[in-house]
Coordinates of C-alpha atoms in Angstrom, one line a residue:
X1 CA -0.1 0.0 -0.2
X2 CA 1.0 3.5 -0.2
X3 CA 2.0 3.6 3.6
X4 CA 4.7 0.7 3.0
X5 CA 5.8 2.4 -0.6
X6 CA 6.4 5.8 1.0
X7 CA 8.2 4.1 4.2
X8 CA 10.3 1.8 1.7
X9 CA 11.3 5.4 -0.4
X10 CA 11.8 7.0 2.6
X11 CA 14.4 4.8 3.9
X12 CA 15.9 4.6 0.1
X13 CA 16.3 9.2 0.5
X14 CA 18.1 8.6 3.5
X15 CA 21.2 6.8 2.2
X16 CA 23.5 6.2 1.7
X17 CA 23.0 4.8 -2.2
X18 CA 26.1 3.1 -3.5
X19 CA 26.7 6.0 -6.7
X20 CA 28.8 2.1 -8.2
X21 CA 25.2 0.4 -7.8
X22 CA 22.1 1.2 -10.1
X23 CA 19.0 1.4 -7.3
X24 CA 15.5 0.4 -8.9
X25 CA 12.1 -0.6 -7.4
X26 CA 10.0 -2.8 -8.5
X27 CA 6.0 -2.1 -7.5
X28 CA 2.7 -3.3 -8.7
X29 CA 1.4 -1.5 -11.9
X30 CA -1.2 0.9 -9.5
X31 CA 1.4 2.3 -7.8
X32 CA 4.1 2.8 -10.7
X33 CA 3.3 6.8 -10.9
X34 CA 2.8 7.4 -7.7
X35 CA 6.3 6.4 -6.7
X36 CA 7.6 7.5 -9.6
X37 CA 6.5 11.3 -8.1
X38 CA 8.3 10.5 -4.9
X39 CA 11.8 9.0 -6.1
X40 CA 14.7 10.9 -6.3
X41 CA 15.8 11.1 -10.3
X42 CA 18.9 8.7 -9.1
X43 CA 16.0 5.5 -8.2
X44 CA 14.4 4.1 -11.4
X45 CA 11.2 2.3 -11.1
X46 CA 9.7 -0.8 -12.3
X47 CA 6.8 -2.4 -13.8
X48 CA 6.4 -5.4 -12.4
X49 CA 5.7 -7.1 -16.0
X50 CA 4.4 -5.9 -19.0
X51 CA 2.5 -7.4 -22.4
X52 CA 4.2 -8.1 -25.4
X53 CA 3.1 -5.8 -27.8
X54 CA 2.5 -2.2 -27.9
X55 CA -1.4 -2.0 -28.0
X56 CA -4.7 -4.0 -28.4
X57 CA -7.7 -5.5 -26.7
X58 CA -5.6 -7.5 -23.2
X59 CA -7.6 -6.6 -20.6
X60 CA -5.5 -5.9 -17.5
X61 CA -2.1 -6.2 -19.3
X62 CA 0.2 -2.9 -19.4
X63 CA 2.4 -2.1 -22.1
X64 CA 6.1 -0.9 -22.0
X65 CA 4.2 2.5 -23.8
X66 CA 1.9 2.9 -21.0
X67 CA 5.1 2.2 -18.5
X68 CA 7.2 5.0 -20.2
X69 CA 4.0 7.1 -20.8
X70 CA 4.1 7.4 -16.6
X71 CA 8.0 8.2 -16.5
X72 CA 9.5 4.8 -15.8
X73 CA 12.1 3.0 -17.4
X74 CA 12.5 -0.8 -15.9
X75 CA 10.4 -3.7 -16.5
X76 CA 10.4 -6.9 -14.7
X77 CA 10.2 -9.8 -16.4
X78 CA 9.8 -14.0 -16.1
X79 CA 9.2 -13.7 -12.3
X80 CA 9.0 -17.1 -10.6
X81 CA 5.4 -15.9 -9.8
X82 CA 4.7 -15.5 -13.5
X83 CA 6.2 -18.5 -14.5
X84 CA 4.3 -21.0 -11.9
X85 CA 1.1 -19.0 -11.2
X86 CA 0.5 -17.6 -14.7
X87 CA 2.1 -20.6 -16.5
X88 CA 4.0 -18.0 -18.9
X89 CA 6.4 -20.2 -20.4
X90 CA 10.5 -19.2 -21.8
X91 CA 9.3 -18.3 -25.5
X92 CA 6.4 -15.7 -24.1
X93 CA 8.9 -13.9 -21.6
X94 CA 11.0 -14.0 -24.5
X95 CA 8.8 -11.7 -26.5
X96 CA 8.3 -9.8 -24.0
X97 CA 11.7 -9.0 -23.2
X98 CA 12.6 -8.4 -26.9
X99 CA 9.3 -5.5 -27.0
X100 CA 10.3 -3.9 -23.6
X101 CA 13.6 -3.7 -24.8
X102 CA 12.4 -2.4 -28.8
X103 CA 10.1 0.1 -26.5
X104 CA 13.3 2.1 -25.0
X105 CA 13.1 -0.2 -21.2
X106 CA 15.4 -1.6 -19.3
X107 CA 14.6 -4.8 -18.2
X108 CA 15.4 -7.3 -15.0
X109 CA 15.5 -10.8 -16.3
X110 CA 14.6 -13.3 -14.2
X111 CA 15.5 -16.4 -14.6
X112 CA 15.5 -20.0 -11.9
X113 CA 14.3 -23.2 -11.1
X114 CA 11.8 -24.2 -8.8
X115 CA 12.2 -25.4 -5.4
X116 CA 11.3 -29.2 -7.1
X117 CA 13.6 -28.9 -9.8
X118 CA 16.8 -28.1 -7.6
X119 CA 16.1 -31.3 -5.5
X120 CA 15.9 -33.1 -8.5
X121 CA 19.4 -32.0 -9.6
X122 CA 18.4 -30.1 -12.6
X123 CA 19.2 -26.4 -11.7
X124 CA 21.6 -25.6 -14.4
X125 CA 19.4 -27.9 -17.3
X126 CA 16.7 -24.9 -16.1
X127 CA 18.5 -21.8 -15.6
X128 CA 20.6 -22.5 -19.3
X129 CA 17.3 -23.0 -21.2
X130 CA 15.6 -20.5 -19.5
X131 CA 19.0 -18.0 -20.8
X132 CA 18.9 -19.9 -24.2
X133 CA 15.5 -18.3 -24.9
X134 CA 16.3 -14.8 -23.9
X135 CA 19.3 -14.3 -26.0
X136 CA 18.0 -14.2 -29.3
X137 CA 15.0 -11.2 -27.6
X138 CA 18.2 -9.5 -26.3
X139 CA 20.3 -9.8 -29.5
X140 CA 23.0 -6.8 -28.8
X141 CA 21.2 -4.9 -26.2
X142 CA 22.9 -6.8 -23.6
X143 CA 23.4 -3.2 -21.5
X144 CA 20.0 -2.5 -21.0
X145 CA 19.1 -6.0 -19.2
X146 CA 20.1 -7.7 -15.5
X147 CA 19.6 -10.9 -15.1
X148 CA 17.9 -11.5 -11.9

């Protein structure tokens, strides 16, 4: 809620923040504009998801253009909850990453295994597969991508 967000931003403003680190706050879409209005310029704002095309009948989704329109410059894609709860697959995440980058956003691309996959000893296979799917989507744009 706004109270918690305000407290987090207040703590970030107190700092000190490492000048060599880029700090980004990722918030639910409903709070993007509010957070953008209260964070200092040196702190980035990230949406927690976006869709793979600029516009259309995609009720409830937000596009990179919408994210940029309120001044946010980052988006988090491929988070474990999006993969497990919403069933997002590597190819969809790659499409989202490609469109976000083409639209001028920076991307925090999430990769990682589930607990079951870790216990099955296939962590490396999963992480490799997820990363491999992102490579063509990112192309030569690695300067605008953080793998998480």
